[in-house]
Amino acid sequence: MVSAVGQAASTGGAADRFRHAERTLWTAYGLEPTERTIDLSEPGVRLRVQETGPETGSGDPVLFIGGSAGTGAYWAPLIRELPGRRAIVLDRPGWGLSSPIDYRRTDYGKVAAKIIRGVLDELGIDRVDVVGQSIGNLWGLHAARIVPNRIGALVLLGGSPNPEVPLPKFIKLLRSPIGAIMVRAPMKPGMLHKQLEALGHAATLARGGMRDFVAWRLDFQRHTPSMRHERAMVQAITAGDGFRPGVHLDDAALADVAQPTLMLFGTADPTGNQELWRRYVERLPDGRLELVADGGHNLLWDDPVGVGGTVRHFLDAA
């Protein structure tokens, strides 16, 4: 991994230790991305972007935007299943090795769309397909609505903020005073396993899956301040038992998302249920829902080959 543009978003001991952990995971999937830094004057943020694959592949470039589960090499199992495409992995502000921003008094959707547009401008890309996970889904949806000429097809992995879904227990805990202790305490394997089981991955863990993810995630939390920044974001964009107005998309906003959209939802994902998400997808003009049996919130790690094949066929046909 090399810095292709400017300084790396974060450098030094902890950041470099995390890069080493990332390199291990990327290499396990036969990938060797390059790293570059993008500075955006508006909203004033330094972003880390990683790229792998040909500059011009057999299909359009794909932008990957993660949720609270991870970023960077988190996407390696899925990217391996999309050969020939230029994969662009964005660290959201404050996540991974990107600098944080203050989400208070901001329009979350407009900030997300502005950042995606800025990244595409810097990379010289006119139009991109977007694959999101969890809150990363919202980034793709907001961009599709606000800068529709820049966004092709959308793939949404797992549940995301939805007015019909109460705040998950983990989010409530994260924004509480206990959360301040949680984000500073060293993450231990047993604690991470319990979190993953609560997110619907008990079956995968029981058969010995997600070992690469667990090793990477432990280093992610040890060597980056991501969880502290994520807590600040959660505190800024939530209120009561839900999200602030404008964070999730209401029916009118969903109706403005004209791009072909595929949502993959794991049947073990605790963020809602399949009927709730079916209703959600039906509000999209060109949306469809597919279920992943026994998939949890990070379903690409439950069945990377199956999920990858579904995503590949959808993007090729879109």
PDB file of N, CA and C in Angstrom, residues 18 51 64 109 199 233 235 268 274 309 317:
ATOM      1  N   PHE A  18      -1.940  -0.084  12.327  1.00  0.00           N
ATOM      2  CA  PHE A  18      -3.217  -0.448  11.718  1.00  0.00           C
ATOM      3  C   PHE A  18      -3.036  -0.769  10.238  1.00  0.00           C
ATOM      4  N   GLU A  51      -7.635   2.203  -3.271  1.00  0.00           N
ATOM      5  CA  GLU A  51      -8.110   1.741  -4.574  1.00  0.00           C
ATOM      6  C   GLU A  51      -7.417   0.447  -4.953  1.00  0.00           C
ATOM      7  N   PHE A  64     -17.107   1.976  -2.194  1.00  0.00           N
ATOM      8  CA  PHE A  64     -17.536   1.224  -1.013  1.00  0.00           C
ATOM      9  C   PHE A  64     -17.523   2.151   0.199  1.00  0.00           C
ATOM     10  N   GLY A 109     -27.374  14.409   5.292  1.00  0.00           N
ATOM     11  CA  GLY A 109     -27.448  13.940   3.916  1.00  0.00           C
ATOM     12  C   GLY A 109     -26.656  14.807   2.961  1.00  0.00           C
ATOM     13  N   LEU A 199     -25.066  -9.225  16.691  1.00  0.00           N
ATOM     14  CA  LEU A 199     -25.343  -8.690  15.352  1.00  0.00           C
ATOM     15  C   LEU A 199     -25.745  -9.782  14.361  1.00  0.00           C
ATOM     16  N   MET A 233     -20.275  11.222  16.523  1.00  0.00           N
ATOM     17  CA  MET A 233     -21.234  11.313  15.427  1.00  0.00           C
ATOM     18  C   MET A 233     -22.613  10.848  15.868  1.00  0.00           C
ATOM     19  N   GLN A 235     -23.898  10.796  18.848  1.00  0.00           N
ATOM     20  CA  GLN A 235     -24.496  11.793  19.733  1.00  0.00           C
ATOM     21  C   GLN A 235     -25.046  12.977  18.945  1.00  0.00           C
ATOM     22  N   ALA A 268     -30.750 -13.044   9.960  1.00  0.00           N
ATOM     23  CA  ALA A 268     -30.362 -12.965  11.373  1.00  0.00           C
ATOM     24  C   ALA A 268     -29.964 -11.553  11.787  1.00  0.00           C
ATOM     25  N   GLN A 274     -37.520  -8.708   7.808  1.00  0.00           N
ATOM     26  CA  GLN A 274     -37.607  -8.691   6.350  1.00  0.00           C
ATOM     27  C   GLN A 274     -38.841  -7.964   5.839  1.00  0.00           C
ATOM     28  N   GLY A 309     -21.423 -12.891  -5.581  1.00  0.00           N
ATOM     29  CA  GLY A 309     -22.035 -13.265  -6.850  1.00  0.00           C
ATOM     30  C   GLY A 309     -23.312 -12.491  -7.118  1.00  0.00           C
ATOM     31  N   ALA A 317     -25.832  -6.067 -14.589  1.00  0.00           N
ATOM     32  CA  ALA A 317     -27.100  -5.903 -15.314  1.00  0.00           C
ATOM     33  C   ALA A 317     -27.681  -4.504 -15.197  1.00  0.00           C
TER      34      ALA A 317
END
